[in-house]
PDB file of C-alpha atoms in Angstrom:
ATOM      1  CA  UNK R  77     107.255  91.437 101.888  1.00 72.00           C
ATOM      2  CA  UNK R  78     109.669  92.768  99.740  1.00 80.00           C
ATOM      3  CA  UNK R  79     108.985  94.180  96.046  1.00 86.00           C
ATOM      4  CA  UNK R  80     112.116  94.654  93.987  1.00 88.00           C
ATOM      5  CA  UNK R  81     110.041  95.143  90.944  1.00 89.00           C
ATOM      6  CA  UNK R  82     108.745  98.356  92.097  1.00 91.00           C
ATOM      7  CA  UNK R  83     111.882  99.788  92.726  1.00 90.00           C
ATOM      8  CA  UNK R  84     112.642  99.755  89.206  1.00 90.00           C
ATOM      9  CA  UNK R  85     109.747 100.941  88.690  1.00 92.00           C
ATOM     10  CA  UNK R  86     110.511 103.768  90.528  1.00 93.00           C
ATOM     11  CA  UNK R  87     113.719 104.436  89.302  1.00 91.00           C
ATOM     12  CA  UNK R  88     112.077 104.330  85.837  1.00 91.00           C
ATOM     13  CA  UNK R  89     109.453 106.784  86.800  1.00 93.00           C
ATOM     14  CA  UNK R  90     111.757 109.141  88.495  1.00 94.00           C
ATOM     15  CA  UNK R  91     114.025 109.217  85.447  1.00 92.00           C
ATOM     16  CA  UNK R  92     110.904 109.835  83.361  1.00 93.00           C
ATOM     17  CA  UNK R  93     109.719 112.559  85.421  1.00 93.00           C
ATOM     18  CA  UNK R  94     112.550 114.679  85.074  1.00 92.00           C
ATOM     19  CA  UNK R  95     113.545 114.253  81.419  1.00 92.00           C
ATOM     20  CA  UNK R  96     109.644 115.795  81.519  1.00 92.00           C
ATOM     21  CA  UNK R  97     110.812 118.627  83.565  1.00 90.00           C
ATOM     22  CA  UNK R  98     113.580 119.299  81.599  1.00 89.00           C
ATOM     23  CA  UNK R  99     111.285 119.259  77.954  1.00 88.00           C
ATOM     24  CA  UNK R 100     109.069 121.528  80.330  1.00 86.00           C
ATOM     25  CA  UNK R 101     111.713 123.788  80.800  1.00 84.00           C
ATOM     26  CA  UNK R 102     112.625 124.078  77.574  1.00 82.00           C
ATOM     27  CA  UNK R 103     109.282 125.228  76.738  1.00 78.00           C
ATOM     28  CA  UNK R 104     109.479 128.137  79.207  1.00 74.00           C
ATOM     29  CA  UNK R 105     112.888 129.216  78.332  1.00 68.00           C
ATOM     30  CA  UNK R 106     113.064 131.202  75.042  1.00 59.00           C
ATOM     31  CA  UNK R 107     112.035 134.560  75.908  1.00 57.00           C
ATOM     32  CA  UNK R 108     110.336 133.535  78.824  1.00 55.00           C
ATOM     33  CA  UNK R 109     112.864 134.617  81.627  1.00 55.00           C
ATOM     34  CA  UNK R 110     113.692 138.814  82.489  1.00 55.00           C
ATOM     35  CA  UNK R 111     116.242 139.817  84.944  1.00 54.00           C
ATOM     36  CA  UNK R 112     115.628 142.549  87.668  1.00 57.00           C
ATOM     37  CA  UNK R 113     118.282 144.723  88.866  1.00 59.00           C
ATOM     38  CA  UNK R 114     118.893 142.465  91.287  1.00 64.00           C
ATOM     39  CA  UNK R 115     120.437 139.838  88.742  1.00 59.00           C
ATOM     40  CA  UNK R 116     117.425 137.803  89.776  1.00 62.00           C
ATOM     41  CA  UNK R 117     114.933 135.794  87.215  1.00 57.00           C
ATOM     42  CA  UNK R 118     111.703 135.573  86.992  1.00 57.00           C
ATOM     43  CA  UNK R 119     109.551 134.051  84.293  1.00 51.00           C
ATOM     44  CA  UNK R 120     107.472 136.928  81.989  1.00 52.00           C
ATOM     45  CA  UNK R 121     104.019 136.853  83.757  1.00 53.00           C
ATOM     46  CA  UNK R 122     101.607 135.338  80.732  1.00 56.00           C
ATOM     47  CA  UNK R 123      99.080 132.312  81.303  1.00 68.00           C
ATOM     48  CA  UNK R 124     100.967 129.965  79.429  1.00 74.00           C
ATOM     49  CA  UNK R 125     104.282 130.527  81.122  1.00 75.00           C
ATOM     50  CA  UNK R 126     102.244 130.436  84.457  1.00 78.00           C
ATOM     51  CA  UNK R 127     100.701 127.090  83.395  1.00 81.00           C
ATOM     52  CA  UNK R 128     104.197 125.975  82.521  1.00 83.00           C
ATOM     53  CA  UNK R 129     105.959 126.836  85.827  1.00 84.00           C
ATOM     54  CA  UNK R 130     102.791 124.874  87.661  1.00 87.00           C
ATOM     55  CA  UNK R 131     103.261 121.956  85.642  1.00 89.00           C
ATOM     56  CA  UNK R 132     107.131 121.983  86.881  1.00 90.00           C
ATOM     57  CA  UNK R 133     106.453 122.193  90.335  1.00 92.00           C
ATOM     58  CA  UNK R 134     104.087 119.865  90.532  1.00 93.00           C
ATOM     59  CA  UNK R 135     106.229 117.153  88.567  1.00 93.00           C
ATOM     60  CA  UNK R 136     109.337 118.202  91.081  1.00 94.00           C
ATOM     61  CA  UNK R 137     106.941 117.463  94.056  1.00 95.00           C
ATOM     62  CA  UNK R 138     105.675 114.122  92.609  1.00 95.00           C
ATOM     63  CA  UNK R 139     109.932 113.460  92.095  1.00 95.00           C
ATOM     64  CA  UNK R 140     110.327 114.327  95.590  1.00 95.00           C
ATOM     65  CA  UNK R 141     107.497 112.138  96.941  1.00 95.00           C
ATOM     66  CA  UNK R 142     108.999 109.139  94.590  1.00 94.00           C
ATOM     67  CA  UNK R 143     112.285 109.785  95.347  1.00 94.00           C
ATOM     68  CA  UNK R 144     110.956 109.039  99.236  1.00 95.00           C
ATOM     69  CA  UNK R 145     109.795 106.201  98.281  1.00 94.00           C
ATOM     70  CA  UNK R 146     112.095 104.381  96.195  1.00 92.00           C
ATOM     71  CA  UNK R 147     114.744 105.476  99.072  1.00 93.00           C
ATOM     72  CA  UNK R 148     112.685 103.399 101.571  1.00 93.00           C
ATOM     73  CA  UNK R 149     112.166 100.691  99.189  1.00 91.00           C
ATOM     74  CA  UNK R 150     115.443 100.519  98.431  1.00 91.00           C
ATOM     75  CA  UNK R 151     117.098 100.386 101.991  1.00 92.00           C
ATOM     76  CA  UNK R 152     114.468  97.345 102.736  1.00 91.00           C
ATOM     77  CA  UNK R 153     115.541  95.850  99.643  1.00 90.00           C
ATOM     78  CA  UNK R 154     119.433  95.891 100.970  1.00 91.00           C
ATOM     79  CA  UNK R 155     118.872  94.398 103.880  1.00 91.00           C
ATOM     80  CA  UNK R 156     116.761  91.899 102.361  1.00 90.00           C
ATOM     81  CA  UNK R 157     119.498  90.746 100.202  1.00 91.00           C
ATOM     82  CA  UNK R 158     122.398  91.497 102.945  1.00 90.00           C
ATOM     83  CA  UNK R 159     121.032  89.293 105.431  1.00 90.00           C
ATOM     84  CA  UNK R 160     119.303  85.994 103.112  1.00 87.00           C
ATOM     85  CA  UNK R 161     121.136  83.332 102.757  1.00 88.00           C
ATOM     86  CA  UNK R 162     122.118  83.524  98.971  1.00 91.00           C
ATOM     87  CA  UNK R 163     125.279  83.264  97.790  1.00 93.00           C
ATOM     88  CA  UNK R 164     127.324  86.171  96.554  1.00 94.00           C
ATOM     89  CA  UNK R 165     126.581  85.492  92.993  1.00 94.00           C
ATOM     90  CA  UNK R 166     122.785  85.787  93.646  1.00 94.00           C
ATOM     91  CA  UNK R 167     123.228  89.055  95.594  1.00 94.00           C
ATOM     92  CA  UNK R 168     125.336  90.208  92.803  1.00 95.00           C
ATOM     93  CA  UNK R 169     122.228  89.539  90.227  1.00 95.00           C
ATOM     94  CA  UNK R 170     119.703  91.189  93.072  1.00 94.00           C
ATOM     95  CA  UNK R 171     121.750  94.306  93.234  1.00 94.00           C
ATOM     96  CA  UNK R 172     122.419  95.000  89.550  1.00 93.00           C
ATOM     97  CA  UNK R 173     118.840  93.672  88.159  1.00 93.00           C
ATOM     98  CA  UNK R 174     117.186  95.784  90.868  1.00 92.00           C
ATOM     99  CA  UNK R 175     119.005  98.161  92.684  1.00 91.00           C
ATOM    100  CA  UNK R 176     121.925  98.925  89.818  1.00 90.00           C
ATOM    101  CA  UNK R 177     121.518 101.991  87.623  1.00 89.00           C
ATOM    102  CA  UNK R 178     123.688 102.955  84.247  1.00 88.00           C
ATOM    103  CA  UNK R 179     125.746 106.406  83.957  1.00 87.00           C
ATOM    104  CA  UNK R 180     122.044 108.027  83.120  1.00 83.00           C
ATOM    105  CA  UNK R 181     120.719 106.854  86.162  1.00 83.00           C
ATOM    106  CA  UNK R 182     118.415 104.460  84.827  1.00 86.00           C
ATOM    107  CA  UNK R 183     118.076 100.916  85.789  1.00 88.00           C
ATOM    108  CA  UNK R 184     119.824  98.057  84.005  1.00 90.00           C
ATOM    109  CA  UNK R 185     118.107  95.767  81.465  1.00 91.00           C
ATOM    110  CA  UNK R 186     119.312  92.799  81.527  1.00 93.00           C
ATOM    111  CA  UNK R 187     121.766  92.462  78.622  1.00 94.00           C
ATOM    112  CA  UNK R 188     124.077  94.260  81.048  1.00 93.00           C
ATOM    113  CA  UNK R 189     122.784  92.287  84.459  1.00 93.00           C
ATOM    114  CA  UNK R 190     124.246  88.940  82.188  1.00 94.00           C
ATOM    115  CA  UNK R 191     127.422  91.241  80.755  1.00 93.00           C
ATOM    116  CA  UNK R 192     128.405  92.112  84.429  1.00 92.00           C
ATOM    117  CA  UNK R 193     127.321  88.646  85.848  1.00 93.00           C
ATOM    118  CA  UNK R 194     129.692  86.752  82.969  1.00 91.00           C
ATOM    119  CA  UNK R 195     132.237  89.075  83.906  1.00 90.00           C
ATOM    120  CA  UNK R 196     132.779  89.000  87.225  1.00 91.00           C
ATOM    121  CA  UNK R 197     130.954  85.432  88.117  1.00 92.00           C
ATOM    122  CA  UNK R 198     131.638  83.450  84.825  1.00 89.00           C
ATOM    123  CA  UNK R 199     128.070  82.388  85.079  1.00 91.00           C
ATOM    124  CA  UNK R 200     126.261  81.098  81.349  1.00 89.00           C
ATOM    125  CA  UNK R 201     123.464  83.194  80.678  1.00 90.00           C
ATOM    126  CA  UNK R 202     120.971  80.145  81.384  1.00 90.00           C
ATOM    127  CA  UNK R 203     121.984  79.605  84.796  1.00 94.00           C
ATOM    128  CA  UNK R 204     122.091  83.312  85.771  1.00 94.00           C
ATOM    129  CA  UNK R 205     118.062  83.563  84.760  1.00 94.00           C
ATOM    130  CA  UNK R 206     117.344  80.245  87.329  1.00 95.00           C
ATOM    131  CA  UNK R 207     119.578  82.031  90.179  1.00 95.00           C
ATOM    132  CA  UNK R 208     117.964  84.976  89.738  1.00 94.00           C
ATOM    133  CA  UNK R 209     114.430  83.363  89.827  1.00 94.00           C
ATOM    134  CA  UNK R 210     115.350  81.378  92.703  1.00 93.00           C
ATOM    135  CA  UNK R 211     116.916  84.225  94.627  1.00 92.00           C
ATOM    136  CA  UNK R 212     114.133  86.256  93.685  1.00 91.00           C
ATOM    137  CA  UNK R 213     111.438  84.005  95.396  1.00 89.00           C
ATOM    138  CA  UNK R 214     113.603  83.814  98.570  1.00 89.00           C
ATOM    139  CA  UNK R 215     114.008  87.648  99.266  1.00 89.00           C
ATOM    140  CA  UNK R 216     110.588  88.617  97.781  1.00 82.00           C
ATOM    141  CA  UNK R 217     109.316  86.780 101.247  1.00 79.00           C
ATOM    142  CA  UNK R 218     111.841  87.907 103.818  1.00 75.00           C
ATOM    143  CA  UNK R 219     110.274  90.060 106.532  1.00 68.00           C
ATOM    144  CA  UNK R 220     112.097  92.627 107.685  1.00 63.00           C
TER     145      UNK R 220
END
């Protein structure tokens, strides 16, 4: 059974998680990095610092395990949709409402899934929500 929800979930979550390690990184920075001879860094050796760095890794490891995830989500979630029988303009509403991201890399709401949809499809805004709950019921059971 496929879950398209919970890929943009994911994507949501992943996008979170590193706008965290970012603000975490931030935190470390000012003062918080010497260089060696070497021209290498390493971060000033204080408890807080240390408790900083550990949150970091931890979140990038938690990003890498999602990252997995949403990656095999996603390629079930293609084929899904590839290989139904909808038409184009329901794979077209699949792909941007659940698979489509914005320049930021987060998913798209779905003022732009109708913007794109209009554009492309010439679809009224009415009609794109009962394709996309109709097309959503059919792929949500396809087995792969």
């Amino acid at each position: 059974m496929i879950n398209l929800e919970l890929v943009r979930q994911l994507n949501d979550q992943i996008m979170f998680s590193l706008e965290r390690i970012d603000a975490l990184r931030w935190r470390a920075l000012p003062g918080a990095i010497r260089y060696d001879d070497s021209g290498a860094s390493r971060p000033e050796p204080t408890n807080k610092l240390e408790h900083i760095f550990e949150l970091i890794d931890k979140e990038e490891r938690r990003v890498d395990r999602l990252i997995d995830k949403r990656y095999r989500l996603k390629r079930d979630a293609v084929y899904a949709i590839q290989h139904s029988d909808l038409e184009i303009a329901a794979r077209h509403i699949l792909y941007l409402r659940y698979l489509g991201t914005d320049q930021d890399g987060r998913s798209l709401d779905w003022r732009r899934v109708i913007f794109y949809v209009n554009k492309y499809h010439n679809i009224q805004r009415s009609k794109i929500y009962k394709i996309h709950h109709d097309a959503v019921r059919i792929v949500k059971h396809y087995h792969i």
